[in-house]
Short mmCIF file of C-alpha atoms in Angstrom, two decimals:
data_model
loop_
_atom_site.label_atom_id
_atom_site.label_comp_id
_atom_site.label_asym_id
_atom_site.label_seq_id
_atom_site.Cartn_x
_atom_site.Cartn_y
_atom_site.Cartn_z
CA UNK W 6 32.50 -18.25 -0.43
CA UNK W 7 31.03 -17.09 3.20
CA UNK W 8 29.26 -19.96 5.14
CA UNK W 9 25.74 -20.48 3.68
CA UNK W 10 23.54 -17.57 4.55
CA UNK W 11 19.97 -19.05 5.72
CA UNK W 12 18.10 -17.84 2.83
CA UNK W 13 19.57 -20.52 0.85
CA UNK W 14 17.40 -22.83 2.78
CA UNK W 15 13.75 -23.47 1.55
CA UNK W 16 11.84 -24.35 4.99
CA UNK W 17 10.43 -21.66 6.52
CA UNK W 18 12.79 -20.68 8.39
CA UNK W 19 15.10 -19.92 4.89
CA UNK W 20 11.78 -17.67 3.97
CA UNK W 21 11.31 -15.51 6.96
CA UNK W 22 15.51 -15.05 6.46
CA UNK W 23 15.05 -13.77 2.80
CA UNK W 24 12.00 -11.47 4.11
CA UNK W 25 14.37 -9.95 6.49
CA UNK W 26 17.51 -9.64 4.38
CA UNK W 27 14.88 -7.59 2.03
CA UNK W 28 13.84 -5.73 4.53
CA UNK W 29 16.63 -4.74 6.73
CA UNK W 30 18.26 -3.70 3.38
CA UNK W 31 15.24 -1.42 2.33
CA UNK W 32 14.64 0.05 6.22
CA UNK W 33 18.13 1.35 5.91
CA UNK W 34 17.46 3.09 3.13
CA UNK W 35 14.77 4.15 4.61
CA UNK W 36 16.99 5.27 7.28
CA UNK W 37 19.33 7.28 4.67
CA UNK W 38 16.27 9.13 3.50
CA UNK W 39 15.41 10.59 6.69
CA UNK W 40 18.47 11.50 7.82
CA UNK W 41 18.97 13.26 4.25
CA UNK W 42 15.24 15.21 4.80
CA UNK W 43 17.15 15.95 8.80
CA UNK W 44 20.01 17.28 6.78
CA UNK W 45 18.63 19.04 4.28
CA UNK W 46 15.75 20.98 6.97
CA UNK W 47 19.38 22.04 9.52
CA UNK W 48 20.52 23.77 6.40
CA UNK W 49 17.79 25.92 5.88
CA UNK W 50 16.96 26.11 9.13
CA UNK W 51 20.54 27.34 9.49
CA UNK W 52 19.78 29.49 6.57
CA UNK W 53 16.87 31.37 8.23
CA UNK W 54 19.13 32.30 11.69
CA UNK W 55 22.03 33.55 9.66
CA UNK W 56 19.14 35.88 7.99
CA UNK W 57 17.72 36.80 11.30
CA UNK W 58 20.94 37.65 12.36
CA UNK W 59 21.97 39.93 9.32
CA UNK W 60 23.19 37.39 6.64
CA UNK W 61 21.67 37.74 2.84
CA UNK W 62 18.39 35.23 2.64
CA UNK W 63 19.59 33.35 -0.53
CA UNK W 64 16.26 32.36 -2.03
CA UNK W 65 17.12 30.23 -4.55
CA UNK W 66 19.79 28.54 -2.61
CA UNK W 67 17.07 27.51 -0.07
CA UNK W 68 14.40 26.48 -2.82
CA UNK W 69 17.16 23.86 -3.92
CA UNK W 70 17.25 22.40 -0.63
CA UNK W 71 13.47 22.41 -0.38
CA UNK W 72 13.76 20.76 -3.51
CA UNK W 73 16.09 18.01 -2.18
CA UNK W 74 13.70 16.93 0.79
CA UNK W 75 10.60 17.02 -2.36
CA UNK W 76 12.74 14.87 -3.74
CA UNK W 77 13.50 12.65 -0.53
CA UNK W 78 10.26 12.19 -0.05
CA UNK W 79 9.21 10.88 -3.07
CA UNK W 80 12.53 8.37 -2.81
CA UNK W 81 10.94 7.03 0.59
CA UNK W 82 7.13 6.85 -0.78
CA UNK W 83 8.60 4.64 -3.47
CA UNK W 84 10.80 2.49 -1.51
CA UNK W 85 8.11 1.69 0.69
CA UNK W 86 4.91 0.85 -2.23
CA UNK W 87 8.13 -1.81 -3.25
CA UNK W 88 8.10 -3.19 0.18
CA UNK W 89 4.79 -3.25 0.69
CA UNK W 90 4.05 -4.90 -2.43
CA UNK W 91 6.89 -7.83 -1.92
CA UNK W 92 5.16 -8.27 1.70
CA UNK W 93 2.21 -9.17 0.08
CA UNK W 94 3.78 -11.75 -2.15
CA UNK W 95 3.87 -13.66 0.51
CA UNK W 96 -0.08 -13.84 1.76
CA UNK W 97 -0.44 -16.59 -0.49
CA UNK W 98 0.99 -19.72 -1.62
CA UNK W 99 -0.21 -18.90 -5.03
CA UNK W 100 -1.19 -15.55 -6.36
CA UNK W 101 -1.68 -13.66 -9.33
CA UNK W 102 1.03 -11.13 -10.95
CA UNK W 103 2.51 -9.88 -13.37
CA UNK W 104 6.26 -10.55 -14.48
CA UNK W 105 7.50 -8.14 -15.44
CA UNK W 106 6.54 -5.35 -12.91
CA UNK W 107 7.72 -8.07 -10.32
CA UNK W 108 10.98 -8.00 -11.33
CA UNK W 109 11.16 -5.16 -11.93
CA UNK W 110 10.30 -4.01 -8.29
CA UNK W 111 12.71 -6.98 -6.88
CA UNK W 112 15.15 -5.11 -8.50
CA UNK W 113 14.29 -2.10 -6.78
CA UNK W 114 14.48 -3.58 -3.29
CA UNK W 115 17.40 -5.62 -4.35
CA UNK W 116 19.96 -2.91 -5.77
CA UNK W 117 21.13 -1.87 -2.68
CA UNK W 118 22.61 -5.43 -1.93
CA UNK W 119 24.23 -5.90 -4.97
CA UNK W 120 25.32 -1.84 -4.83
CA UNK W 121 27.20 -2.90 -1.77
CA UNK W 122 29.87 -5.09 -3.49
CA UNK W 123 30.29 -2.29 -6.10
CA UNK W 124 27.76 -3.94 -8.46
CA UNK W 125 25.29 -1.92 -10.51
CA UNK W 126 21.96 -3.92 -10.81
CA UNK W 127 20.21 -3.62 -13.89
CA UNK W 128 16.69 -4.49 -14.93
CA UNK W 129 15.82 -5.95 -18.49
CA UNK W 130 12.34 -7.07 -19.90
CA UNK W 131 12.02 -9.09 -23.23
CA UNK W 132 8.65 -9.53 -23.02
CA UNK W 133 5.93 -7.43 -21.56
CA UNK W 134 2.04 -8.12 -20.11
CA UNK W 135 3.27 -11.98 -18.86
CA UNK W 136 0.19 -12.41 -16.89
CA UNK W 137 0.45 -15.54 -14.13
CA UNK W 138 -0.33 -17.48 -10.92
CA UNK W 139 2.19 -19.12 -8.46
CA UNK W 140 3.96 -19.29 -5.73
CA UNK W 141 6.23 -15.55 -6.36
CA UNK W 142 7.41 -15.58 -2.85
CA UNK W 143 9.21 -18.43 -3.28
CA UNK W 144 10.62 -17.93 -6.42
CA UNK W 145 11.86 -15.00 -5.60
CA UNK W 146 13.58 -16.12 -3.19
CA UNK W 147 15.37 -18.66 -5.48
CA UNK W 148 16.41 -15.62 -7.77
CA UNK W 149 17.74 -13.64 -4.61
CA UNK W 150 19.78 -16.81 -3.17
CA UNK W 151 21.09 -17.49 -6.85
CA UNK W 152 21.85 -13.46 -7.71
CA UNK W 153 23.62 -13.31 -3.96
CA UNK W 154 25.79 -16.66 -5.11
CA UNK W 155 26.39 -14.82 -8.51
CA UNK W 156 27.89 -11.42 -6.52
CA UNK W 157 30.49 -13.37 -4.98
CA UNK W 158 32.01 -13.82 -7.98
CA UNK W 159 31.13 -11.06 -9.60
CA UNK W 160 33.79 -8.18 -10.54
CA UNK W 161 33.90 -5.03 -8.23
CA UNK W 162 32.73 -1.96 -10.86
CA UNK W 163 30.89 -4.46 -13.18
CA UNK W 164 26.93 -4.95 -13.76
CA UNK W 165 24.51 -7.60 -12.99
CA UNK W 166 21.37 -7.59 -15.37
CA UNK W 167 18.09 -9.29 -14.22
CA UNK W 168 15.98 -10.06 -17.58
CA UNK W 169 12.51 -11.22 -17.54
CA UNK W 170 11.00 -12.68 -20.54
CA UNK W 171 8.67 -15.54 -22.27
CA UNK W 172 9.87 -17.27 -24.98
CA UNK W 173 8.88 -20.79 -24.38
CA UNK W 174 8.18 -20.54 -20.58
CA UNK W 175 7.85 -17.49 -18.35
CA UNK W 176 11.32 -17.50 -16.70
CA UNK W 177 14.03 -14.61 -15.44
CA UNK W 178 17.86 -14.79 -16.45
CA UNK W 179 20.54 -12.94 -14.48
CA UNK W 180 23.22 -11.99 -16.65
CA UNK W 181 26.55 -11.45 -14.63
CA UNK W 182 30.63 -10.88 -14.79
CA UNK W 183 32.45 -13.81 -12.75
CA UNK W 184 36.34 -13.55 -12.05
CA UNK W 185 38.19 -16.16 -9.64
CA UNK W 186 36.36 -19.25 -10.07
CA UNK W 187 35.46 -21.72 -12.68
CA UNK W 188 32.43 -21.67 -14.32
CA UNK W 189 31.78 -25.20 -14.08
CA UNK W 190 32.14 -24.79 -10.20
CA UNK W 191 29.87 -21.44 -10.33
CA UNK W 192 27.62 -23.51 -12.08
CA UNK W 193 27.36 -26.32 -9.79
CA UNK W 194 26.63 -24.12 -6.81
CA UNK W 195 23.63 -22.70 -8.76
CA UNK W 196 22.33 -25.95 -9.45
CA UNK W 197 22.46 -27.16 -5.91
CA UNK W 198 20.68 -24.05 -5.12
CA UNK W 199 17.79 -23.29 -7.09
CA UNK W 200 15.71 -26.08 -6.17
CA UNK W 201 14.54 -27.56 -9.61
CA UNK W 202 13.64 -23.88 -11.16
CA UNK W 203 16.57 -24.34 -13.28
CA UNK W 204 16.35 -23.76 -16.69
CA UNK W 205 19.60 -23.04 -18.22
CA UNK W 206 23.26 -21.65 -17.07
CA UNK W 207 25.59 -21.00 -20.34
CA UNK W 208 28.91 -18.97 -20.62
CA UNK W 209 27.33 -17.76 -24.59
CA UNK W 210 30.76 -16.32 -26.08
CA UNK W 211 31.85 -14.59 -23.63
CA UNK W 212 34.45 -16.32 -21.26
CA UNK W 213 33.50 -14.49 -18.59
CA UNK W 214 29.99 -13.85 -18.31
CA UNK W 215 27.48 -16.50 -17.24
CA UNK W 216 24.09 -16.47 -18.19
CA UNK W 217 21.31 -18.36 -15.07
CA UNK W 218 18.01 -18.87 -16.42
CA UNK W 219 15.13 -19.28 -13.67
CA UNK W 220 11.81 -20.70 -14.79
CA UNK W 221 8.42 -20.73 -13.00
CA UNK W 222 6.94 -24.01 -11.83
CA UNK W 223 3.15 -24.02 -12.21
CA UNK G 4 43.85 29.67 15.16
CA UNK G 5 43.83 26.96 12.87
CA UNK G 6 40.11 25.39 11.77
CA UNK G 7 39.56 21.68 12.98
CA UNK G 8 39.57 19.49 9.82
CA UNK G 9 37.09 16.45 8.76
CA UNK G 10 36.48 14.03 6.36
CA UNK G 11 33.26 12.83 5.57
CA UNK G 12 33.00 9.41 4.26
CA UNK G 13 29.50 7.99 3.25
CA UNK G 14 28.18 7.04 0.17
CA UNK G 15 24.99 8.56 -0.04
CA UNK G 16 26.20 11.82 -1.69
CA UNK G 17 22.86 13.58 -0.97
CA UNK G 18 23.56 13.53 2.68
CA UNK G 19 27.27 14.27 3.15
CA UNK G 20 26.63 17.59 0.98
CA UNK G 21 24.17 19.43 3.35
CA UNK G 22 26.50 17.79 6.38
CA UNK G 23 29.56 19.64 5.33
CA UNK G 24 27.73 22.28 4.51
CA UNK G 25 26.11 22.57 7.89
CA UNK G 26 29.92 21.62 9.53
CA UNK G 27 31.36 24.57 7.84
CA UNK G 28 29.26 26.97 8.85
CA UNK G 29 29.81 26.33 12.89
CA UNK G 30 33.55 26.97 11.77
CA UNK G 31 35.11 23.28 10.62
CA UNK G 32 36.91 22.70 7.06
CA UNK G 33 35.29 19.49 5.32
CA UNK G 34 36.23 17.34 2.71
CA UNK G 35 33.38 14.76 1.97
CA UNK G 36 33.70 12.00 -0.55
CA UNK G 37 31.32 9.09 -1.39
CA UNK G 38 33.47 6.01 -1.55
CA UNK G 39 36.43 4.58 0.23
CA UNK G 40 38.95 4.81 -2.28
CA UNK G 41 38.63 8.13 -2.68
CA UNK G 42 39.07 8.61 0.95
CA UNK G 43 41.76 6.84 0.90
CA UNK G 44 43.35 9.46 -2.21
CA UNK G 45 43.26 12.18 0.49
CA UNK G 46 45.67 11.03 2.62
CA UNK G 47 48.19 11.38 -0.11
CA UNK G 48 48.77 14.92 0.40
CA UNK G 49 46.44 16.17 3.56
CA UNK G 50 45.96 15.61 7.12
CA UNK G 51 42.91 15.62 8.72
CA UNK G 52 41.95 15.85 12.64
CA UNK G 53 38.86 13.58 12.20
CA UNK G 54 36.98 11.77 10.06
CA UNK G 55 33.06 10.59 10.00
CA UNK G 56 33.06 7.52 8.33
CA UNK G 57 29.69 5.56 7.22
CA UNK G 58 29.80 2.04 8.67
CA UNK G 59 28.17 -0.05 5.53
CA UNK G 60 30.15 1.49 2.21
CA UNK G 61 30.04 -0.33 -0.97
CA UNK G 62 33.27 -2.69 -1.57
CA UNK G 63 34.83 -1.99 1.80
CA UNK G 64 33.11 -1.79 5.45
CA UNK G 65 33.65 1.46 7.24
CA UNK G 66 35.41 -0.39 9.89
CA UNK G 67 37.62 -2.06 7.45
CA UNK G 68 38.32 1.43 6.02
CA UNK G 69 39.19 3.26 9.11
CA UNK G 70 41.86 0.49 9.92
CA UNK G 71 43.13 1.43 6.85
CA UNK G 72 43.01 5.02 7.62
CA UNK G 73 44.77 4.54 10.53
CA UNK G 74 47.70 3.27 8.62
CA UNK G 75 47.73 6.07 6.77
CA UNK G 76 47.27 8.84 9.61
CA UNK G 77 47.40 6.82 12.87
CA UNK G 78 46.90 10.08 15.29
CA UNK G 79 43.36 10.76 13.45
CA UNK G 80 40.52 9.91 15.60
CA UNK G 81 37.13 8.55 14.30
CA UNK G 82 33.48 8.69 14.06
CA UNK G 83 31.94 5.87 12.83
CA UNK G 84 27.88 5.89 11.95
CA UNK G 85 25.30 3.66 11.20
CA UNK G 86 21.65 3.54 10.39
CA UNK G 87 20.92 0.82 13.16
CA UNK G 88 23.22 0.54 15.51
CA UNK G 89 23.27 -1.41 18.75
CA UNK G 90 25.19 -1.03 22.11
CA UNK G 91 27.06 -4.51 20.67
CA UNK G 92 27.81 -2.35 17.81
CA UNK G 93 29.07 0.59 19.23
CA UNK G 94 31.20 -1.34 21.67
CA UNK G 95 33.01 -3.31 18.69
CA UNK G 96 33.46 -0.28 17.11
CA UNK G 97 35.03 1.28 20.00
CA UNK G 98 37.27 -1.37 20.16
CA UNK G 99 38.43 -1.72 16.82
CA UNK G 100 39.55 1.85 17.59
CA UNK G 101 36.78 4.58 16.85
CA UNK G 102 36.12 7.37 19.53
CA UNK G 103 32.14 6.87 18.72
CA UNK G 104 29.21 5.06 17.03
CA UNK G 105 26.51 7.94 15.89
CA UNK G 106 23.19 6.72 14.84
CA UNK G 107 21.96 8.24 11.70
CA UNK G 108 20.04 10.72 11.57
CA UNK G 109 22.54 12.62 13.88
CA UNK G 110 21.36 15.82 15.79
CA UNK G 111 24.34 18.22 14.32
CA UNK G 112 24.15 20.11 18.11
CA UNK G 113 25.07 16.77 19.58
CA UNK G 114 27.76 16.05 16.25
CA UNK G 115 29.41 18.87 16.75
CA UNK G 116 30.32 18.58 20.97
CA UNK G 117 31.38 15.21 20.14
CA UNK G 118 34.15 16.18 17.38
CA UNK G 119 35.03 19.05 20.11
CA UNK G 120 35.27 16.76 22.78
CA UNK G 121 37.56 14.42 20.83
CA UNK G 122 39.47 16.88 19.37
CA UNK G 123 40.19 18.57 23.65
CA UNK G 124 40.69 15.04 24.80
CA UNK G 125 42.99 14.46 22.01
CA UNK G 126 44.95 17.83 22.78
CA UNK G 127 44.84 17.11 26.59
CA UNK G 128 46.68 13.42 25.94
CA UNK G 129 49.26 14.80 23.73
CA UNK G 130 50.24 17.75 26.08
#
């Protein structure tokens, strides 16, 4: 694996790393959208001087494109509620959520950094309404370092699924391929990382998919 | 006289559509795919002049990729781009062999005399 990336670390220095590995990643996207909307607005834009100068106005051709930067828009709005709402995760030491919609929005900000070594993230929930308080900031950033670990190992093409759910305790499992390692080794970097949130890592029957259960600490 | 040919490389697929489009109406022929391997696939059976090529792709960096394009088609010159880039940036770029570093979003005006320029230069070191 790469030298330890600082978001590993819990001081606080580890935490302001993991709030700018999230947000560099979603700012880029940000990025991607704009430069789609600049894209999309020089076509018609070319569109209207080929009309002035004689060329068919294809109406329904431009509407598309219209269409596209509608749809751009909509892309950025959402990216940035998800940002705004993991920023705020962090106003607190202890604060009150809601699982599910959590994860399902770290997810969101997370995809593109697991989409980058050709893995599709996925997002799962067993349970639904799992009201709580805690720290989320800082659990989340346990779930990122461990999910980060898990992509090294992780097939290029295959998917990563991020379950949350409440059978005994609130807790989140990541679900993912590994090829080129052990899983007693994989296993053993996940415990030294997850800083006593552990609940569980199992292989179930399938040689090579490992399961990393997460739980809350109250 | 024959059209100048590109490759666009980037994997957002909703912004290398409009690009080409935009290319190939000021006169260029485009080929734009959304991953490196499929880049890559090109090269088996066409030549192009110059290719765009995002800097962050999934699996392979566009950095990585263009040294492998280079294997492939070593007179080809390059455009790298990048949502953030840096003077650092575009410096290492430059010296891992690309003629530029364009920031995203790119000002097609500006795109375009930069492939043009590349393209003369390249014609006036070759003659």
């Amino acid at each position: 694996m790469n030298p330890k990336p600082k978001y590993f670390d819990d001081d606080c220095a580890g935490k302001l790393a993991f709030m700018g590995k999230i947000s560099s990643s979603v700012t880029h996207e940000l990025n991607n959208v704009f430069s789609i909307i600049n894209e999309y607005a020089g076509v018609i834009e070319d569109k209207i001087y080929a009309a002035m100068n004689g060329a068919e106005f294809d109406v329904d051709k431009v509407m598309v494109y219209k269409e596209k930067i509608v749809e751009q828009i909509s892309r950025g709005k959402k990216l940035n509620k998800n940002l705004n709402g993991f920023s705020h995760n962090a106003d607190d030491a202890e604060i009150e959520f809601e699982l599910t919609s959590a994860m399902e929005n770290f997810v969101a900000l997370t995809k593109r950094t697991a989409s980058l070594k050709e893995i599709s993230l996925e997002f799962a929930a067993y349970h639904t309404e799992v009201f709580m308080k805690g720290d989320l900031f800082s659990f989340e950033k346990r779930l990122f370092a461990a999910m980060t670990y898990l992509l090294e190992f992780a097939p290029a093409g295959s998917a990563m699924k991020i379950i949350a759910e409440n059978k005994n305790v609130p807790c989140v499992t990541i679900a993912s391929k590994f090829a080129g390692a052990e899983f007693e080794d994989i296993k053993s970097g996940i415990e030294n990382l997850s800083g006593g949130l552990l609940e569980n890592v199992s292989q179930n029957a399938e040689p090579d998919s490992i399961y990393v259960q997460l739980k809350f600490q109250d | 006289m024959a059209k100048i040919k590109l490759l666009i490389v980037d994997d957002e697929a909703e912004l290398v559509y409009p690009m080409s489009e935009r290319l190939e109406i000021r006169g260029f022929e485009v080929e734009a795919v959304t991953n490196w391997s499929d880049a890559l696939k090109l090269f088996d059976d066409s030549r192009f002049d110059l290719a765009i090529v995002d800097v962050k792709l999934p699996g392979l960096s566009g950095v990585e990729l263009m040294k492998m394009i280079f294997q492939l088609q070593p007179d080809i010159k390059v455009i790298l781009m990048s949502g953030h880039g840096s003077e650092e940036e575009a410096r290492d770029c430059k010296a891992k062999g690309a003629c530029e570093l364009l920031i995203k979003p790119v000002k097609m005006n500006s795109l375009v005399n930069k492939i043009l320029k590349i393209i003369d230069s390249g014609d006036e070191s070759e003659a």
